[in-house]
Short mmCIF file of C-alpha atoms in Angstrom, two decimals:
data_model
loop_
_atom_site.label_atom_id
_atom_site.label_comp_id
_atom_site.label_asym_id
_atom_site.label_seq_id
_atom_site.Cartn_x
_atom_site.Cartn_y
_atom_site.Cartn_z
CA MET F 1092 100.52 94.93 84.15
CA THR F 1093 98.63 92.55 87.94
CA ASP F 1094 99.69 89.45 88.89
CA PHE F 1095 96.71 88.81 90.86
CA ASN F 1096 93.53 88.18 90.87
CA LEU F 1097 91.24 88.19 93.86
CA ALA F 1098 87.91 87.75 91.75
CA GLY F 1099 89.33 84.81 89.73
CA THR F 1100 90.34 81.25 90.46
CA SER F 1101 94.30 81.19 90.43
CA ALA F 1102 97.58 81.76 92.91
CA PRO F 1103 99.04 83.42 94.72
CA TRP F 1104 96.38 83.02 97.62
CA VAL F 1105 97.64 85.43 100.07
CA VAL F 1106 97.84 89.61 98.90
CA PHE F 1107 100.04 92.05 101.02
CA VAL F 1108 99.05 96.18 99.16
CA PRO F 1109 98.86 99.18 100.82
CA LYS F 1110 96.41 100.13 102.00
CA ASP F 1111 95.70 102.58 99.56
CA SER F 1112 96.07 100.75 96.09
CA ALA F 1113 93.17 101.14 94.21
CA GLU F 1114 94.30 97.46 92.40
CA ALA F 1115 92.98 95.98 94.83
CA HIS F 1116 90.30 97.38 95.81
CA ARG F 1117 89.43 97.67 92.02
CA GLN F 1118 89.90 93.59 92.47
CA LEU F 1119 87.80 93.16 94.94
CA ALA F 1120 84.20 95.66 94.09
CA ALA F 1121 84.79 93.30 90.94
CA LEU F 1122 84.30 90.63 93.03
CA GLU F 1123 81.48 91.96 95.14
CA GLU F 1124 80.04 93.07 91.62
CA LYS F 1125 79.65 88.95 90.59
CA GLY F 1126 77.91 88.55 94.44
CA GLY F 1127 80.98 87.00 96.32
CA ARG F 1128 81.57 88.77 99.30
CA VAL F 1129 84.88 90.85 100.88
CA HIS F 1130 85.40 90.25 104.29
CA ARG F 1131 87.07 91.93 106.90
CA PHE F 1132 88.96 92.05 110.10
CA ALA F 1133 91.91 94.46 112.14
CA ALA F 1134 94.57 93.72 111.99
CA SER F 1135 95.08 94.45 115.90
CA GLY F 1136 92.15 91.41 116.73
CA LEU F 1137 95.07 89.59 114.85
CA ALA F 1138 98.44 89.99 116.68
CA THR F 1139 98.41 86.50 118.44
CA GLU F 1140 97.12 82.78 117.47
CA GLN F 1141 94.09 82.35 119.47
CA GLY F 1142 93.50 86.49 118.09
CA VAL F 1143 93.75 84.83 114.82
CA TYR F 1144 90.91 81.42 115.65
CA GLN F 1145 88.77 83.77 117.61
CA VAL F 1146 88.11 86.91 115.60
CA PHE F 1147 88.15 84.42 112.43
CA ALA F 1148 85.62 82.16 113.46
CA GLU F 1149 83.63 85.34 114.58
CA THR F 1150 83.73 86.68 110.94
CA LEU F 1151 82.76 83.77 108.98
CA GLN F 1152 80.78 82.61 111.51
CA PHE F 1153 82.27 78.67 112.11
CA PRO F 1154 80.85 75.60 114.03
CA GLY F 1155 80.26 75.93 117.52
CA TYR F 1156 83.03 72.52 117.32
CA PHE F 1157 85.60 74.96 115.35
CA GLY F 1158 88.81 73.39 116.93
CA ARG F 1159 90.43 76.58 117.03
CA ASN F 1160 93.28 75.20 115.91
CA ARG F 1161 95.83 74.93 111.99
CA ASP F 1162 94.12 71.98 110.51
CA ALA F 1163 90.57 73.23 112.02
CA LEU F 1164 91.20 76.61 111.08
CA VAL F 1165 92.04 75.24 106.82
CA ASP F 1166 89.65 73.00 106.92
CA CYS F 1167 87.08 75.76 108.56
CA LEU F 1168 88.28 78.79 106.02
CA ASP F 1169 87.29 74.84 103.31
CA ASP F 1170 84.37 74.64 104.48
CA LEU F 1171 82.95 77.81 104.30
CA CYS F 1172 79.02 78.03 103.28
CA GLY F 1173 76.80 79.91 100.71
CA ALA F 1174 76.35 83.12 102.47
CA VAL F 1175 79.66 83.73 104.20
CA THR F 1176 80.98 82.95 99.83
CA GLY F 1177 78.42 84.59 98.30
CA GLY F 1178 77.44 81.30 96.06
CA GLN F 1179 79.82 79.37 94.26
CA VAL F 1180 81.09 83.11 93.56
CA GLY F 1181 83.41 83.68 96.24
CA MET F 1182 85.08 85.43 99.47
CA ALA F 1183 88.20 87.60 99.63
CA GLY F 1184 88.97 88.35 103.44
CA VAL F 1185 91.06 91.88 104.17
CA ILE F 1186 93.10 92.46 106.79
CA THR F 1187 93.70 95.42 107.34
CA GLY F 1188 95.49 97.78 109.61
CA THR F 1189 98.29 95.43 108.69
CA ASP F 1190 101.52 97.17 110.76
CA ASP F 1191 104.87 95.36 111.82
CA ARG F 1192 103.03 93.65 115.60
CA LEU F 1193 101.29 91.38 113.12
CA LEU F 1194 103.98 91.31 111.00
CA GLU F 1195 106.44 89.90 113.66
CA ALA F 1196 104.75 88.39 115.92
CA GLU F 1197 105.55 84.66 115.66
CA HIS F 1198 102.58 82.16 114.26
CA PHE F 1199 102.38 84.83 111.77
CA PRO F 1200 104.04 82.67 109.56
CA GLY F 1201 102.94 79.67 109.86
CA PHE F 1202 99.01 82.01 109.73
CA VAL F 1203 100.57 83.35 106.14
CA SER F 1204 100.87 79.36 105.00
CA VAL F 1205 97.42 78.65 106.66
CA LEU F 1206 95.61 81.18 104.91
CA CYS F 1207 97.23 80.13 101.09
CA GLN F 1208 96.26 76.27 102.50
CA ALA F 1209 92.99 77.48 102.52
CA ALA F 1210 92.97 78.80 99.65
CA ASP F 1211 94.46 76.33 97.56
CA ARG F 1212 91.66 74.07 98.83
CA ALA F 1213 89.35 76.64 97.95
CA ASN F 1214 90.28 77.75 94.51
CA SER F 1215 90.09 74.07 93.32
CA ALA F 1216 87.73 71.60 91.83
CA VAL F 1217 90.33 69.11 93.00
CA ASP F 1218 91.17 67.90 96.45
CA LEU F 1219 95.15 67.59 97.10
CA ASP F 1220 95.48 63.58 95.65
CA GLY F 1221 93.63 65.89 92.69
CA ASP F 1222 90.33 63.14 93.50
CA PRO F 1223 87.32 66.13 91.83
CA LEU F 1224 85.75 67.53 94.01
CA ASP F 1225 81.69 67.80 94.77
CA ARG F 1226 82.03 71.14 94.12
CA PRO F 1227 83.50 73.40 91.69
CA ALA F 1228 86.98 75.39 92.85
CA ILE F 1229 85.35 79.12 94.62
CA ALA F 1230 87.93 82.21 94.21
CA GLU F 1231 89.20 82.74 97.98
CA HIS F 1232 92.09 84.83 99.06
CA PHE F 1233 93.08 87.48 101.08
CA VAL F 1234 94.83 90.05 100.89
CA PHE F 1235 96.77 92.68 103.85
CA GLU F 1236 96.35 96.06 103.84
CA CYS F 1237 99.26 97.51 104.68
CA ALA F 1238 100.02 101.09 106.92
CA GLU F 1239 103.03 101.54 104.42
CA PHE F 1240 104.45 99.63 102.04
CA ASP F 1241 107.44 101.00 100.30
CA ARG F 1242 110.88 98.67 99.82
CA GLU F 1243 111.88 98.12 102.68
CA THR F 1244 108.52 96.74 104.14
CA GLN F 1245 108.32 95.32 100.51
CA ASP F 1246 110.98 92.97 101.25
CA LYS F 1247 110.38 92.73 105.21
CA VAL F 1248 107.27 90.79 104.08
CA ALA F 1249 109.04 88.53 101.87
CA ARG F 1250 111.36 87.85 103.83
CA ARG F 1251 109.27 87.48 106.24
CA VAL F 1252 106.48 84.75 104.42
CA GLU F 1253 109.38 82.84 102.73
CA GLN F 1254 109.31 79.15 103.32
CA PRO F 1255 109.29 75.69 102.71
CA GLY F 1256 106.54 74.88 101.11
CA LEU F 1257 105.77 78.63 99.66
CA ILE F 1258 105.81 80.56 97.02
CA VAL F 1259 106.57 84.42 96.90
CA THR F 1260 106.52 86.83 94.03
CA LYS F 1261 106.85 90.44 94.40
CA GLY F 1262 105.72 92.74 92.26
CA ASP F 1263 104.78 95.85 91.31
CA GLY F 1264 102.79 97.60 94.73
CA PHE F 1265 102.52 93.63 95.64
CA VAL F 1266 104.03 90.67 97.60
CA GLY F 1267 101.98 87.51 96.82
CA ALA F 1268 102.07 84.45 98.35
CA ALA F 1269 101.65 80.98 96.78
CA LEU F 1270 101.70 76.96 97.71
CA ASP F 1271 104.36 75.93 96.36
CA PRO F 1272 102.66 73.07 94.30
CA HIS F 1273 105.60 70.79 93.60
CA GLU F 1274 104.95 70.17 97.49
CA TRP F 1275 101.25 70.50 97.62
CA HIS F 1276 100.31 68.51 94.71
CA SER F 1277 100.70 64.63 94.31
CA SER F 1278 99.37 65.06 90.56
CA PRO F 1279 99.00 68.97 88.52
CA ARG F 1280 95.94 70.22 88.99
CA PRO F 1281 93.60 70.47 85.48
#
């Protein structure tokens, strides 16, 4: 049983899988078949916080006024244009070659939280206060393809990602992360 859907608008927003995960590859192909986009990022370019801002801005064509900070990253990931998301279908960001260098980086837990915040906003048709947005929910997920993904690595990922405000789940061959709605939403999502 799969506990994530990369072509849909349900959590978890961030998923860690083995690099050869047939299920993740199948779901990414399904997203593309629907007209969505898959963007790839090499983990080696994300080893520093400034590297994250640089690589995401270049790959996803952020506007020139992108502020190169966490709040600006959330805003830009939420406001992606149709060319990046396949219109109103969605997108997945795939981080390839995820290894200990990225997992142990100081900025890593905050980076995952930012991805969850942005994806939570994009995957919703309402804002954090429960007010309707002027656009439908758009599928947005982030997949970390891990070079090694044995039980020890899964436990390590879960420990690194676990933080206040996030719900971390472990399933058969994946670790997922999403915002805790009790901490992030003032009213229930429709």
